[in-house]
Amino acid sequence: MNMQDSHRHKGMRKRLVEEVRRKGIKDEAILAAIGKIPRHLFLDNAFAEWAYKDIAFSIDADQTISQPYTVAFQTSLLDLKKGDKVLEIGTGSGYQASVLAELGMKVYSIERHEILYKKSTLLLKKLGYYNVLTFHGDGYKGLPRYAPFDKILITAAAPEIPQALINQLRPGGHLVVPFGAGPSQKMLRVTKGKDGRLTEESFGDFRFVPLVKGLG
Ligand code: SAH
């Protein structure tokens, strides 16, 4: 793997940060993470040119690396506090996990496709993100061994919210999920009250690849 991060990449990244800011992301820590992380390393070498456009892009196993704006938006909905334990469902390229890691979170991320699990694990290690633990498994089941989590982030379109994940959310915590079975989803933030009751807020339409049960 060519791990180079050139002057040119840095320049393109700066412009990407400004674009994401213009689209409404205000959290400076999130913008700084996007400005720092070499997103071109999360795509196959041949497509590095595409890495700093604000678009989703295909990766292995017919999946996608989310659009930078969407990564920033989902991240801001989590309302992160330093040191939060965050569970991500759908590691994919590992880019979203690296953003959470840059923000100082303890990240647990699950991916159902082995090829993506292997590649992202290697890359995150090479980039020095030791505060990310990756797992090859079915995100529908979450990670009961490591629960509870302060925040849970689903990065695939969920036709239902897996009950196991609700159970693994700490009271007071948020779960962010693109929800719906159709071609586009509503971005939902589910909050678990101290009494265990759930409340929901909705934040507009997005398009994600589907959350699928079982291993890939
Ligand atoms: N967060 C990723 C975006 C990945 S796209 C990134 O930053 O690149 C969604 C990912 O969810 C895909 O890689 C897909 O394989 C994975 N996925 C879908 N259903 C899953 C499940 N049940 N458990 C774990 N991963 C799942």
Short mmCIF file of N, CA and C and ligand atoms in Angstrom, two decimals, residues 63-66 88-96 110-113 116 137-140 155-156 209-212, ligand 1:
data_model
loop_
_atom_site.label_atom_id
_atom_site.label_comp_id
_atom_site.label_asym_id
_atom_site.label_seq_id
_atom_site.Cartn_x
_atom_site.Cartn_y
_atom_site.Cartn_z
N GLN A 63 -19.80 -2.26 -1.69
CA GLN A 63 -20.20 -1.35 -0.62
C GLN A 63 -19.70 0.05 -0.96
N THR A 64 -19.96 1.00 -0.08
CA THR A 64 -19.51 2.37 -0.35
C THR A 64 -18.88 3.01 0.89
N ILE A 65 -17.94 3.90 0.62
CA ILE A 65 -17.42 4.78 1.66
C ILE A 65 -18.38 5.97 1.64
N SER A 66 -18.91 6.36 2.80
CA SER A 66 -19.92 7.41 2.84
C SER A 66 -19.34 8.75 2.39
N GLU A 88 -19.76 1.30 16.17
CA GLU A 88 -20.15 1.56 14.78
C GLU A 88 -20.56 0.26 14.11
N ILE A 89 -21.70 0.26 13.43
CA ILE A 89 -22.12 -0.90 12.64
C ILE A 89 -21.85 -0.59 11.17
N GLY A 90 -20.95 -1.36 10.55
CA GLY A 90 -20.60 -1.15 9.14
C GLY A 90 -19.27 -0.41 9.00
N THR A 91 -18.18 -1.09 9.30
CA THR A 91 -16.84 -0.48 9.23
C THR A 91 -16.52 -0.01 7.82
N GLY A 92 -16.92 -0.80 6.83
CA GLY A 92 -16.65 -0.45 5.43
C GLY A 92 -15.18 -0.18 5.21
N SER A 93 -14.86 1.02 4.75
CA SER A 93 -13.46 1.40 4.49
C SER A 93 -12.69 1.70 5.77
N GLY A 94 -13.42 2.00 6.85
CA GLY A 94 -12.76 2.41 8.09
C GLY A 94 -12.69 3.92 8.26
N TYR A 95 -13.18 4.67 7.26
CA TYR A 95 -13.03 6.13 7.32
C TYR A 95 -13.82 6.75 8.49
N GLN A 96 -15.08 6.38 8.61
CA GLN A 96 -15.89 6.92 9.71
C GLN A 96 -15.25 6.56 11.07
N ILE A 110 -17.94 -2.95 13.72
CA ILE A 110 -18.24 -4.30 13.19
C ILE A 110 -18.51 -4.24 11.69
N GLU A 111 -17.96 -5.20 10.96
CA GLU A 111 -18.20 -5.30 9.51
C GLU A 111 -18.53 -6.76 9.17
N ARG A 112 -19.54 -6.97 8.31
CA ARG A 112 -19.95 -8.34 7.97
C ARG A 112 -19.12 -8.94 6.83
N HIS A 113 -18.51 -8.08 5.97
CA HIS A 113 -17.69 -8.60 4.87
C HIS A 113 -16.24 -8.76 5.32
N LEU A 116 -13.49 -6.43 3.72
CA LEU A 116 -13.51 -5.05 4.24
C LEU A 116 -12.97 -5.02 5.66
N GLY A 137 -18.19 -9.51 12.01
CA GLY A 137 -19.38 -10.10 12.60
C GLY A 137 -20.64 -9.44 12.09
N ASP A 138 -21.75 -9.86 12.69
CA ASP A 138 -23.06 -9.34 12.31
C ASP A 138 -23.48 -8.23 13.27
N GLY A 139 -23.51 -7.03 12.72
CA GLY A 139 -23.86 -5.86 13.53
C GLY A 139 -25.24 -5.91 14.14
N TYR A 140 -26.14 -6.74 13.57
CA TYR A 140 -27.47 -6.88 14.18
C TYR A 140 -27.34 -7.33 15.63
N THR A 155 -24.12 2.72 10.03
CA THR A 155 -23.77 3.41 8.79
C THR A 155 -24.30 2.67 7.56
N ALA A 156 -25.37 1.89 7.76
CA ALA A 156 -26.06 1.22 6.65
C ALA A 156 -27.55 1.41 6.87
N VAL A 209 -26.20 2.09 1.61
CA VAL A 209 -26.32 0.68 1.24
C VAL A 209 -27.02 -0.02 2.42
N PRO A 210 -27.72 -1.14 2.15
CA PRO A 210 -28.55 -1.74 3.20
C PRO A 210 -27.76 -2.46 4.30
N LEU A 211 -28.35 -2.42 5.48
CA LEU A 211 -27.92 -3.26 6.59
C LEU A 211 -28.47 -4.65 6.30
N VAL A 212 -27.59 -5.66 6.35
CA VAL A 212 -27.99 -7.02 5.98
C VAL A 212 -27.62 -7.96 7.12
N1 SAH B 1 -18.76 3.48 7.71
C1 SAH B 1 -18.30 3.08 6.40
C2 SAH B 1 -19.45 3.09 5.39
C3 SAH B 1 -19.70 1.73 4.97
S1 SAH B 1 -21.13 1.39 4.01
C4 SAH B 1 -17.14 3.93 5.92
O1 SAH B 1 -16.80 4.91 6.57
O2 SAH B 1 -16.54 3.58 4.90
C5 SAH B 1 -21.98 0.29 5.11
C6 SAH B 1 -21.22 -0.94 5.55
O3 SAH B 1 -22.09 -1.69 6.41
C7 SAH B 1 -20.84 -1.89 4.43
O4 SAH B 1 -19.45 -2.12 4.48
C8 SAH B 1 -21.63 -3.16 4.74
O5 SAH B 1 -20.95 -4.36 4.39
C9 SAH B 1 -21.80 -3.05 6.24
N2 SAH B 1 -22.90 -3.83 6.81
C10 SAH B 1 -24.16 -4.03 6.31
N3 SAH B 1 -24.87 -4.82 7.14
C11 SAH B 1 -24.07 -5.12 8.19
C12 SAH B 1 -24.22 -5.91 9.38
N4 SAH B 1 -25.35 -6.57 9.66
N5 SAH B 1 -23.18 -6.00 10.23
C13 SAH B 1 -22.01 -5.36 9.96
N6 SAH B 1 -21.79 -4.62 8.87
C14 SAH B 1 -22.80 -4.50 7.99
#
